[in-house]
Short mmCIF file of C-alpha atoms in Angstrom, two decimals:
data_model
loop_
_atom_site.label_atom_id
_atom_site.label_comp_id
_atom_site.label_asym_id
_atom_site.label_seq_id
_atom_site.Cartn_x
_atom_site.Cartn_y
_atom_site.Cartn_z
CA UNK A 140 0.00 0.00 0.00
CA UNK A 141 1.32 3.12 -0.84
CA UNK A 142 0.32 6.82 -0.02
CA UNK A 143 -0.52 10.20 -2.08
CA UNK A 144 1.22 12.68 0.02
CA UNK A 145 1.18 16.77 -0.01
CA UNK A 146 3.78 18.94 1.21
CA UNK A 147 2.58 22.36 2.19
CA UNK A 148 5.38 24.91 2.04
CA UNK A 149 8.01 22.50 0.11
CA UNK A 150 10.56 25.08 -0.32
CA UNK A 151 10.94 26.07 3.28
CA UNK A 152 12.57 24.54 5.94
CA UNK A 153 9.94 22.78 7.53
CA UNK A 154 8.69 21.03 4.47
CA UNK A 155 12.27 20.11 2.86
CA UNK A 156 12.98 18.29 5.95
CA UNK A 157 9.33 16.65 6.06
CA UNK A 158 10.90 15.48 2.30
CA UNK A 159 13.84 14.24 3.44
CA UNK A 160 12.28 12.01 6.86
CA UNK A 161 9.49 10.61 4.05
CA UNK A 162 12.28 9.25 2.45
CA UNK A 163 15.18 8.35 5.02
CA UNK A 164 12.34 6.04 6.32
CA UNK A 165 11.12 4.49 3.39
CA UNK A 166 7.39 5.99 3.89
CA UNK A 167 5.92 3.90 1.26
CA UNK A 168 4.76 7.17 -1.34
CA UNK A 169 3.42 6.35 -5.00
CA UNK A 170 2.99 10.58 -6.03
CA UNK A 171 4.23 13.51 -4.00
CA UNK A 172 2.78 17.26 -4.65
CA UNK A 173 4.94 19.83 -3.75
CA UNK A 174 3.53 23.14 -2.53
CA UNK A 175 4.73 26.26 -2.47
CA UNK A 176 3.90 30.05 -2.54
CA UNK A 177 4.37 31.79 -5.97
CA UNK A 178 7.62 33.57 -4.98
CA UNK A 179 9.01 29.73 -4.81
CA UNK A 180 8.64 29.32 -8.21
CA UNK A 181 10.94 27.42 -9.81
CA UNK A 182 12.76 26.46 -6.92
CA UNK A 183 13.88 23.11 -7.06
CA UNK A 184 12.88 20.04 -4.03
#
């Protein structure tokens, strides 16, 4: 089983390390969505 997960505020520091601990542990994730306010745009995750 595998999980649809959102990130709210991607580009900050809170959400990049949510990012990081999804993966470190292996949550099992099939699609991630990214979000961000327009002044991230383009900012790479």
């Amino acid at each position: 089983m595998s999980f649809k997960v959102a990130i709210v505020g991607a580009t900050g520091n809170v959400g990049r390390e949510m990012l990081n601990i999804l993966e470190e542990r292996g949550f099992p994730v099939s699609e991630v969505v990214a979000l961000a306010s327009r002044r991230s745009q383009g900012t790479e995750v």
